[in-house]
Structure formats: structure tokens, C-alpha cells
Amino acid sequence: MKMRVNGVTRSVAVDWQNETLLSVLREFLNWPGSRYSCGIGQCGACTVHIEGQPVASCVTPVSAAQNKDVLTIEGLASADGELHPLQQAWIEESVPQCGYCQSGQIMSATSLLKQNPKPSDADIDAAMSGNICRCGTYQRIRTAIHEAAAKLA
Ligand code: FES
């Protein structure tokens, strides 16, 4: 099957009926930025976009991405390497603690700012409620999203 990952069309020979998108991204295509955590689509660590929509890639069959555009954390920066404003804000606010959940957090935040360029705290909490952080970085995530929203405005 074929899919376009971070702007590059890739062909993969996999059991596309049974493999998840996450396992194909990490193990077959060498894009390891999306994390395996709960494995049941409940924590958000594996969040990637298909055609601009966030999905839990640990429970999404790879067949759902066939001939589609997939965006992972590795594809968020511009082609010349400039970080996305959310990535910049994440660094400026020192958001990550252990870091395990953070690629999924940023992918969900990207989706939020596309739909709602100036979210309130309540909007952020609602939109990010599917992304769990065991280190409790929620306050810094909120601050960084506001900071990136201001930069993008
Ligand atoms: Fe450790 Fe979120 S930074 S789980």
C-alpha cells in the first residue's frame, strides 16, 4: 500500500488488514516520534493527522491511511527546518517533563489552533482532554498554546 507521510510518498509491504498506523510509522517507515502508550486510543500519545484530522494511530488500521496524507511530529517543522510556532512555544515554556506524551500533545494542539485560532483556557482544556500527561504538564501546555496562538495571529 502507499501513503504520503510528512510530504513523502512511501510504499509499504505490510499486512495492511492487521497492522496499526502507529506500528507501520514506527517500525516500517522509521518515523518514531509518535509514541505507543495505552494501546487503546485513550491517552493521545500516538496522535497523528490523516488528511489534517487528528487520530489515535495505535487503534487506527493502516488501511485508513492508504493513499492519504499523514502528518507526524517529524513533519511539523517547515522544509527549511524552522520549527512550528507550537514547537517553539513548547521549548520557550519548557513544557516537557519526561517528554513521552509530548508529540501527541503538540499534534492535538496543532489541530486545535487550526480550528480555533484564539482558544480560551476552557477551549484548550476541552480540546486537549484526550491527551493525558502523567507528569502533569497541563498548565505549561496551556501557556504554550496561548503563546503559539499569539504568534500565529
Ligand atoms: Fe511526562 Fe507528559 S511529560 S507524560
mmCIF file with all atom_site columns, C-alpha atoms and ligand atoms in Angstrom:
data_model
loop_
_atom_site.group_PDB
_atom_site.id
_atom_site.type_symbol
_atom_site.label_atom_id
_atom_site.label_alt_id
_atom_site.label_comp_id
_atom_site.label_asym_id
_atom_site.label_entity_id
_atom_site.label_seq_id
_atom_site.pdbx_PDB_ins_code
_atom_site.Cartn_x
_atom_site.Cartn_y
_atom_site.Cartn_z
_atom_site.occupancy
_atom_site.B_iso_or_equiv
_atom_site.pdbx_formal_charge
_atom_site.auth_seq_id
_atom_site.auth_comp_id
_atom_site.auth_asym_id
_atom_site.auth_atom_id
_atom_site.pdbx_PDB_model_num
ATOM   1   C  CA  . MET A 1 1   ? 0.000   0.000  0.000  1.00 0.00 ? 1   MET A CA  1
ATOM   2   C  CA  . LYS A 1 2   ? 1.026   3.628  -0.416 1.00 0.00 ? 2   LYS A CA  1
ATOM   3   C  CA  . MET A 1 3   ? 0.628   6.684  1.756  1.00 0.00 ? 3   MET A CA  1
ATOM   4   C  CA  . ARG A 1 4   ? 2.202   10.099 1.924  1.00 0.00 ? 4   ARG A CA  1
ATOM   5   C  CA  . VAL A 1 5   ? 3.976   10.665 5.236  1.00 0.00 ? 5   VAL A CA  1
ATOM   6   C  CA  . ASN A 1 6   ? 5.265   14.134 6.043  1.00 0.00 ? 6   ASN A CA  1
ATOM   7   C  CA  . GLY A 1 7   ? 5.164   15.032 2.357  1.00 0.00 ? 7   GLY A CA  1
ATOM   8   C  CA  . VAL A 1 8   ? 6.950   11.907 1.099  1.00 0.00 ? 8   VAL A CA  1
ATOM   9   C  CA  . THR A 1 9   ? 5.088   9.137  -0.721 1.00 0.00 ? 9   THR A CA  1
ATOM   10  C  CA  . ARG A 1 10  ? 6.044   5.762  0.725  1.00 0.00 ? 10  ARG A CA  1
ATOM   11  C  CA  . SER A 1 11  ? 5.155   2.227  -0.298 1.00 0.00 ? 11  SER A CA  1
ATOM   12  C  CA  . VAL A 1 12  ? 4.981   -0.377 2.412  1.00 0.00 ? 12  VAL A CA  1
ATOM   13  C  CA  . ALA A 1 13  ? 4.571   -4.124 2.105  1.00 0.00 ? 13  ALA A CA  1
ATOM   14  C  CA  . VAL A 1 14  ? 2.636   -4.920 5.264  1.00 0.00 ? 14  VAL A CA  1
ATOM   15  C  CA  . ASP A 1 15  ? -0.346  -6.933 6.371  1.00 0.00 ? 15  ASP A CA  1
ATOM   16  C  CA  . TRP A 1 16  ? -2.461  -3.856 5.926  1.00 0.00 ? 16  TRP A CA  1
ATOM   17  C  CA  . GLN A 1 17  ? -5.589  -5.509 7.256  1.00 0.00 ? 17  GLN A CA  1
ATOM   18  C  CA  . ASN A 1 18  ? -3.996  -6.114 10.662 1.00 0.00 ? 18  ASN A CA  1
ATOM   19  C  CA  . GLU A 1 19  ? -1.261  -3.554 11.240 1.00 0.00 ? 19  GLU A CA  1
ATOM   20  C  CA  . THR A 1 20  ? -1.990  -0.280 13.008 1.00 0.00 ? 20  THR A CA  1
ATOM   21  C  CA  . LEU A 1 21  ? -0.907  3.035  11.537 1.00 0.00 ? 21  LEU A CA  1
ATOM   22  C  CA  . LEU A 1 22  ? 1.358   3.585  14.563 1.00 0.00 ? 22  LEU A CA  1
ATOM   23  C  CA  . SER A 1 23  ? 3.258   0.332  14.127 1.00 0.00 ? 23  SER A CA  1
ATOM   24  C  CA  . VAL A 1 24  ? 3.781   0.979  10.421 1.00 0.00 ? 24  VAL A CA  1
ATOM   25  C  CA  . LEU A 1 25  ? 5.005   4.529  11.070 1.00 0.00 ? 25  LEU A CA  1
ATOM   26  C  CA  . ARG A 1 26  ? 7.401   3.472  13.812 1.00 0.00 ? 26  ARG A CA  1
ATOM   27  C  CA  . GLU A 1 27  ? 8.565   0.032  12.741 1.00 0.00 ? 27  GLU A CA  1
ATOM   28  C  CA  . PHE A 1 28  ? 8.370   0.017  8.956  1.00 0.00 ? 28  PHE A CA  1
ATOM   29  C  CA  . LEU A 1 29  ? 8.843   3.659  7.967  1.00 0.00 ? 29  LEU A CA  1
ATOM   30  C  CA  . ASN A 1 30  ? 11.217  4.813  10.721 1.00 0.00 ? 30  ASN A CA  1
ATOM   31  C  CA  . TRP A 1 31  ? 9.150   7.735  11.987 1.00 0.00 ? 31  TRP A CA  1
ATOM   32  C  CA  . PRO A 1 32  ? 9.431   7.048  15.739 1.00 0.00 ? 32  PRO A CA  1
ATOM   33  C  CA  . GLY A 1 33  ? 8.169   10.402 17.069 1.00 0.00 ? 33  GLY A CA  1
ATOM   34  C  CA  . SER A 1 34  ? 4.626   9.141  17.669 1.00 0.00 ? 34  SER A CA  1
ATOM   35  C  CA  . ARG A 1 35  ? 4.535   7.089  20.866 1.00 0.00 ? 35  ARG A CA  1
ATOM   36  C  CA  . TYR A 1 36  ? 2.921   3.826  21.849 1.00 0.00 ? 36  TYR A CA  1
ATOM   37  C  CA  . SER A 1 37  ? 1.396   4.182  25.285 1.00 0.00 ? 37  SER A CA  1
ATOM   38  C  CA  . CYS A 1 38  ? -2.041  2.869  26.266 1.00 0.00 ? 38  CYS A CA  1
ATOM   39  C  CA  . GLY A 1 39  ? -2.665  0.951  23.039 1.00 0.00 ? 39  GLY A CA  1
ATOM   40  C  CA  . ILE A 1 40  ? -6.416  1.523  23.257 1.00 0.00 ? 40  ILE A CA  1
ATOM   41  C  CA  . GLY A 1 41  ? -6.765  5.048  21.898 1.00 0.00 ? 41  GLY A CA  1
ATOM   42  C  CA  . GLN A 1 42  ? -7.330  6.656  25.304 1.00 0.00 ? 42  GLN A CA  1
ATOM   43  C  CA  . CYS A 1 43  ? -4.187  8.640  26.138 1.00 0.00 ? 43  CYS A CA  1
ATOM   44  C  CA  . GLY A 1 44  ? -3.292  10.610 22.995 1.00 0.00 ? 44  GLY A CA  1
ATOM   45  C  CA  . ALA A 1 45  ? 0.461   9.857  22.932 1.00 0.00 ? 45  ALA A CA  1
ATOM   46  C  CA  . CYS A 1 46  ? 0.133   8.333  19.455 1.00 0.00 ? 46  CYS A CA  1
ATOM   47  C  CA  . THR A 1 47  ? -1.785  11.253 17.891 1.00 0.00 ? 47  THR A CA  1
ATOM   48  C  CA  . VAL A 1 48  ? -1.018  11.923 14.212 1.00 0.00 ? 48  VAL A CA  1
ATOM   49  C  CA  . HIS A 1 49  ? -3.077  13.570 11.482 1.00 0.00 ? 49  HIS A CA  1
ATOM   50  C  CA  . ILE A 1 50  ? -4.666  11.883 8.483  1.00 0.00 ? 50  ILE A CA  1
ATOM   51  C  CA  . GLU A 1 51  ? -5.765  14.452 5.920  1.00 0.00 ? 51  GLU A CA  1
ATOM   52  C  CA  . GLY A 1 52  ? -5.485  17.101 8.631  1.00 0.00 ? 52  GLY A CA  1
ATOM   53  C  CA  . GLN A 1 53  ? -7.637  15.267 11.172 1.00 0.00 ? 53  GLN A CA  1
ATOM   54  C  CA  . PRO A 1 54  ? -6.148  14.002 14.445 1.00 0.00 ? 54  PRO A CA  1
ATOM   55  C  CA  . VAL A 1 55  ? -6.378  10.256 15.010 1.00 0.00 ? 55  VAL A CA  1
ATOM   56  C  CA  . ALA A 1 56  ? -5.161  7.830  17.652 1.00 0.00 ? 56  ALA A CA  1
ATOM   57  C  CA  . SER A 1 57  ? -2.752  5.911  15.461 1.00 0.00 ? 57  SER A CA  1
ATOM   58  C  CA  . CYS A 1 58  ? -2.462  2.997  17.913 1.00 0.00 ? 58  CYS A CA  1
ATOM   59  C  CA  . VAL A 1 59  ? -6.032  1.947  17.134 1.00 0.00 ? 59  VAL A CA  1
ATOM   60  C  CA  . THR A 1 60  ? -6.241  3.205  13.546 1.00 0.00 ? 60  THR A CA  1
ATOM   61  C  CA  . PRO A 1 61  ? -5.731  0.464  10.960 1.00 0.00 ? 61  PRO A CA  1
ATOM   62  C  CA  . VAL A 1 62  ? -3.034  1.412  8.495  1.00 0.00 ? 62  VAL A CA  1
ATOM   63  C  CA  . SER A 1 63  ? -5.553  0.810  5.727  1.00 0.00 ? 63  SER A CA  1
ATOM   64  C  CA  . ALA A 1 64  ? -7.278  4.064  6.831  1.00 0.00 ? 64  ALA A CA  1
ATOM   65  C  CA  . ALA A 1 65  ? -4.209  5.941  5.611  1.00 0.00 ? 65  ALA A CA  1
ATOM   66  C  CA  . GLN A 1 66  ? -3.999  4.304  2.215  1.00 0.00 ? 66  GLN A CA  1
ATOM   67  C  CA  . ASN A 1 67  ? -3.306  6.952  -0.457 1.00 0.00 ? 67  ASN A CA  1
ATOM   68  C  CA  . LYS A 1 68  ? -3.763  9.686  2.132  1.00 0.00 ? 68  LYS A CA  1
ATOM   69  C  CA  . ASP A 1 69  ? -1.606  12.401 3.694  1.00 0.00 ? 69  ASP A CA  1
ATOM   70  C  CA  . VAL A 1 70  ? -0.276  11.544 7.133  1.00 0.00 ? 70  VAL A CA  1
ATOM   71  C  CA  . LEU A 1 71  ? 1.426   14.148 9.305  1.00 0.00 ? 71  LEU A CA  1
ATOM   72  C  CA  . THR A 1 72  ? 3.541   13.209 12.326 1.00 0.00 ? 72  THR A CA  1
ATOM   73  C  CA  . ILE A 1 73  ? 5.522   15.381 14.729 1.00 0.00 ? 73  ILE A CA  1
ATOM   74  C  CA  . GLU A 1 74  ? 8.560   14.952 12.472 1.00 0.00 ? 74  GLU A CA  1
ATOM   75  C  CA  . GLY A 1 75  ? 6.734   16.735 9.640  1.00 0.00 ? 75  GLY A CA  1
ATOM   76  C  CA  . LEU A 1 76  ? 5.544   19.746 11.600 1.00 0.00 ? 76  LEU A CA  1
ATOM   77  C  CA  . ALA A 1 77  ? 8.578   21.975 11.082 1.00 0.00 ? 77  ALA A CA  1
ATOM   78  C  CA  . SER A 1 78  ? 8.891   23.746 7.735  1.00 0.00 ? 78  SER A CA  1
ATOM   79  C  CA  . ALA A 1 79  ? 11.070  22.270 4.982  1.00 0.00 ? 79  ALA A CA  1
ATOM   80  C  CA  . ASP A 1 80  ? 13.933  24.605 5.907  1.00 0.00 ? 80  ASP A CA  1
ATOM   81  C  CA  . GLY A 1 81  ? 13.870  23.333 9.473  1.00 0.00 ? 81  GLY A CA  1
ATOM   82  C  CA  . GLU A 1 82  ? 12.075  26.241 11.103 1.00 0.00 ? 82  GLU A CA  1
ATOM   83  C  CA  . LEU A 1 83  ? 10.048  24.884 13.979 1.00 0.00 ? 83  LEU A CA  1
ATOM   84  C  CA  . HIS A 1 84  ? 6.281   25.293 14.062 1.00 0.00 ? 84  HIS A CA  1
ATOM   85  C  CA  . PRO A 1 85  ? 5.220   28.082 16.472 1.00 0.00 ? 85  PRO A CA  1
ATOM   86  C  CA  . LEU A 1 86  ? 3.830   25.416 18.799 1.00 0.00 ? 86  LEU A CA  1
ATOM   87  C  CA  . GLN A 1 87  ? 7.171   23.635 18.895 1.00 0.00 ? 87  GLN A CA  1
ATOM   88  C  CA  . GLN A 1 88  ? 8.905   26.966 19.560 1.00 0.00 ? 88  GLN A CA  1
ATOM   89  C  CA  . ALA A 1 89  ? 6.457   27.767 22.356 1.00 0.00 ? 89  ALA A CA  1
ATOM   90  C  CA  . TRP A 1 90  ? 6.949   24.287 23.835 1.00 0.00 ? 90  TRP A CA  1
ATOM   91  C  CA  . ILE A 1 91  ? 10.685  24.989 24.071 1.00 0.00 ? 91  ILE A CA  1
ATOM   92  C  CA  . GLU A 1 92  ? 10.262  28.533 25.377 1.00 0.00 ? 92  GLU A CA  1
ATOM   93  C  CA  . GLU A 1 93  ? 7.882   27.376 28.105 1.00 0.00 ? 93  GLU A CA  1
ATOM   94  C  CA  . SER A 1 94  ? 9.940   24.240 28.910 1.00 0.00 ? 94  SER A CA  1
ATOM   95  C  CA  . VAL A 1 95  ? 6.741   22.226 28.631 1.00 0.00 ? 95  VAL A CA  1
ATOM   96  C  CA  . PRO A 1 96  ? 8.015   18.626 28.621 1.00 0.00 ? 96  PRO A CA  1
ATOM   97  C  CA  . GLN A 1 97  ? 8.993   16.796 31.761 1.00 0.00 ? 97  GLN A CA  1
ATOM   98  C  CA  . CYS A 1 98  ? 9.681   13.155 30.812 1.00 0.00 ? 98  CYS A CA  1
ATOM   99  C  CA  . GLY A 1 99  ? 8.528   14.047 27.287 1.00 0.00 ? 99  GLY A CA  1
ATOM   100 C  CA  . TYR A 1 100 ? 6.755   10.786 26.498 1.00 0.00 ? 100 TYR A CA  1
ATOM   101 C  CA  . CYS A 1 101 ? 3.324   12.308 25.811 1.00 0.00 ? 101 CYS A CA  1
ATOM   102 C  CA  . GLN A 1 102 ? 4.510   15.493 24.168 1.00 0.00 ? 102 GLN A CA  1
ATOM   103 C  CA  . SER A 1 103 ? 4.491   14.685 20.453 1.00 0.00 ? 103 SER A CA  1
ATOM   104 C  CA  . GLY A 1 104 ? 0.846   13.703 20.789 1.00 0.00 ? 104 GLY A CA  1
ATOM   105 C  CA  . GLN A 1 105 ? 0.123   16.843 22.806 1.00 0.00 ? 105 GLN A CA  1
ATOM   106 C  CA  . ILE A 1 106 ? 1.612   19.046 20.075 1.00 0.00 ? 106 ILE A CA  1
ATOM   107 C  CA  . MET A 1 107 ? -0.256  17.246 17.294 1.00 0.00 ? 107 MET A CA  1
ATOM   108 C  CA  . SER A 1 108 ? -3.562  17.757 19.134 1.00 0.00 ? 108 SER A CA  1
ATOM   109 C  CA  . ALA A 1 109 ? -2.678  21.398 19.825 1.00 0.00 ? 109 ALA A CA  1
ATOM   110 C  CA  . THR A 1 110 ? -1.935  21.889 16.118 1.00 0.00 ? 110 THR A CA  1
ATOM   111 C  CA  . SER A 1 111 ? -5.367  20.626 15.268 1.00 0.00 ? 111 SER A CA  1
ATOM   112 C  CA  . LEU A 1 112 ? -6.954  22.874 17.902 1.00 0.00 ? 112 LEU A CA  1
ATOM   113 C  CA  . LEU A 1 113 ? -5.297  26.038 16.567 1.00 0.00 ? 113 LEU A CA  1
ATOM   114 C  CA  . LYS A 1 114 ? -6.372  25.214 13.024 1.00 0.00 ? 114 LYS A CA  1
ATOM   115 C  CA  . GLN A 1 115 ? -9.988  25.030 14.141 1.00 0.00 ? 115 GLN A CA  1
ATOM   116 C  CA  . ASN A 1 116 ? -9.838  27.741 16.787 1.00 0.00 ? 116 ASN A CA  1
ATOM   117 C  CA  . PRO A 1 117 ? -7.005  30.282 16.343 1.00 0.00 ? 117 PRO A CA  1
ATOM   118 C  CA  . LYS A 1 118 ? -7.698  32.025 19.644 1.00 0.00 ? 118 LYS A CA  1
ATOM   119 C  CA  . PRO A 1 119 ? -8.806  29.408 22.150 1.00 0.00 ? 119 PRO A CA  1
ATOM   120 C  CA  . SER A 1 120 ? -9.784  30.199 25.733 1.00 0.00 ? 120 SER A CA  1
ATOM   121 C  CA  . ASP A 1 121 ? -8.473  28.133 28.639 1.00 0.00 ? 121 ASP A CA  1
ATOM   122 C  CA  . ALA A 1 122 ? -11.733 26.183 28.590 1.00 0.00 ? 122 ALA A CA  1
ATOM   123 C  CA  . ASP A 1 123 ? -11.392 25.572 24.832 1.00 0.00 ? 123 ASP A CA  1
ATOM   124 C  CA  . ILE A 1 124 ? -7.863  24.272 25.379 1.00 0.00 ? 124 ILE A CA  1
ATOM   125 C  CA  . ASP A 1 125 ? -8.888  22.009 28.234 1.00 0.00 ? 125 ASP A CA  1
ATOM   126 C  CA  . ALA A 1 126 ? -11.748 20.584 26.163 1.00 0.00 ? 126 ALA A CA  1
ATOM   127 C  CA  . ALA A 1 127 ? -9.686  20.089 23.016 1.00 0.00 ? 127 ALA A CA  1
ATOM   128 C  CA  . MET A 1 128 ? -6.732  18.561 24.861 1.00 0.00 ? 128 MET A CA  1
ATOM   129 C  CA  . SER A 1 129 ? -8.785  16.330 27.180 1.00 0.00 ? 129 SER A CA  1
ATOM   130 C  CA  . GLY A 1 130 ? -7.884  13.240 25.154 1.00 0.00 ? 130 GLY A CA  1
ATOM   131 C  CA  . ASN A 1 131 ? -4.173  13.772 25.772 1.00 0.00 ? 131 ASN A CA  1
ATOM   132 C  CA  . ILE A 1 132 ? -3.009  12.538 29.152 1.00 0.00 ? 132 ILE A CA  1
ATOM   133 C  CA  . CYS A 1 133 ? 0.240   13.684 30.747 1.00 0.00 ? 133 CYS A CA  1
ATOM   134 C  CA  . ARG A 1 134 ? 1.324   11.588 33.713 1.00 0.00 ? 134 ARG A CA  1
ATOM   135 C  CA  . CYS A 1 135 ? 3.855   14.317 34.615 1.00 0.00 ? 135 CYS A CA  1
ATOM   136 C  CA  . GLY A 1 136 ? 1.086   16.907 34.930 1.00 0.00 ? 136 GLY A CA  1
ATOM   137 C  CA  . THR A 1 137 ? 2.395   19.484 32.451 1.00 0.00 ? 137 THR A CA  1
ATOM   138 C  CA  . TYR A 1 138 ? -1.108  20.745 31.677 1.00 0.00 ? 138 TYR A CA  1
ATOM   139 C  CA  . GLN A 1 139 ? -0.555  24.296 32.910 1.00 0.00 ? 139 GLN A CA  1
ATOM   140 C  CA  . ARG A 1 140 ? 2.556   24.748 30.751 1.00 0.00 ? 140 ARG A CA  1
ATOM   141 C  CA  . ILE A 1 141 ? 0.779   23.188 27.767 1.00 0.00 ? 141 ILE A CA  1
ATOM   142 C  CA  . ARG A 1 142 ? -1.978  25.757 28.152 1.00 0.00 ? 142 ARG A CA  1
ATOM   143 C  CA  . THR A 1 143 ? 0.509   28.633 28.360 1.00 0.00 ? 143 THR A CA  1
ATOM   144 C  CA  . ALA A 1 144 ? 2.423   27.390 25.301 1.00 0.00 ? 144 ALA A CA  1
ATOM   145 C  CA  . ILE A 1 145 ? -0.764  27.082 23.248 1.00 0.00 ? 145 ILE A CA  1
ATOM   146 C  CA  . HIS A 1 146 ? -1.720  30.665 24.094 1.00 0.00 ? 146 HIS A CA  1
ATOM   147 C  CA  . GLU A 1 147 ? 1.806   31.787 23.171 1.00 0.00 ? 147 GLU A CA  1
ATOM   148 C  CA  . ALA A 1 148 ? 1.726   29.987 19.804 1.00 0.00 ? 148 ALA A CA  1
ATOM   149 C  CA  . ALA A 1 149 ? -1.765  31.322 19.090 1.00 0.00 ? 149 ALA A CA  1
ATOM   150 C  CA  . ALA A 1 150 ? -0.488  34.863 19.637 1.00 0.00 ? 150 ALA A CA  1
ATOM   151 C  CA  . LYS A 1 151 ? 2.445   34.236 17.274 1.00 0.00 ? 151 LYS A CA  1
ATOM   152 C  CA  . LEU A 1 152 ? 0.178   32.788 14.597 1.00 0.00 ? 152 LEU A CA  1
ATOM   153 C  CA  . ALA A 1 153 ? -2.356  35.622 14.841 1.00 0.00 ? 153 ALA A CA  1
HETATM 154 FE FE1 . FES B 2 .   ? 5.820   13.006 31.024 1.00 0.00 ? 1   FES B FE1 1
HETATM 155 FE FE2 . FES B 2 .   ? 3.754   14.123 29.736 1.00 0.00 ? 1   FES B FE2 1
HETATM 156 S  S1  . FES B 2 .   ? 5.734   14.962 30.045 1.00 0.00 ? 1   FES B S1  1
HETATM 157 S  S2  . FES B 2 .   ? 3.905   12.084 30.443 1.00 0.00 ? 1   FES B S2  1
#
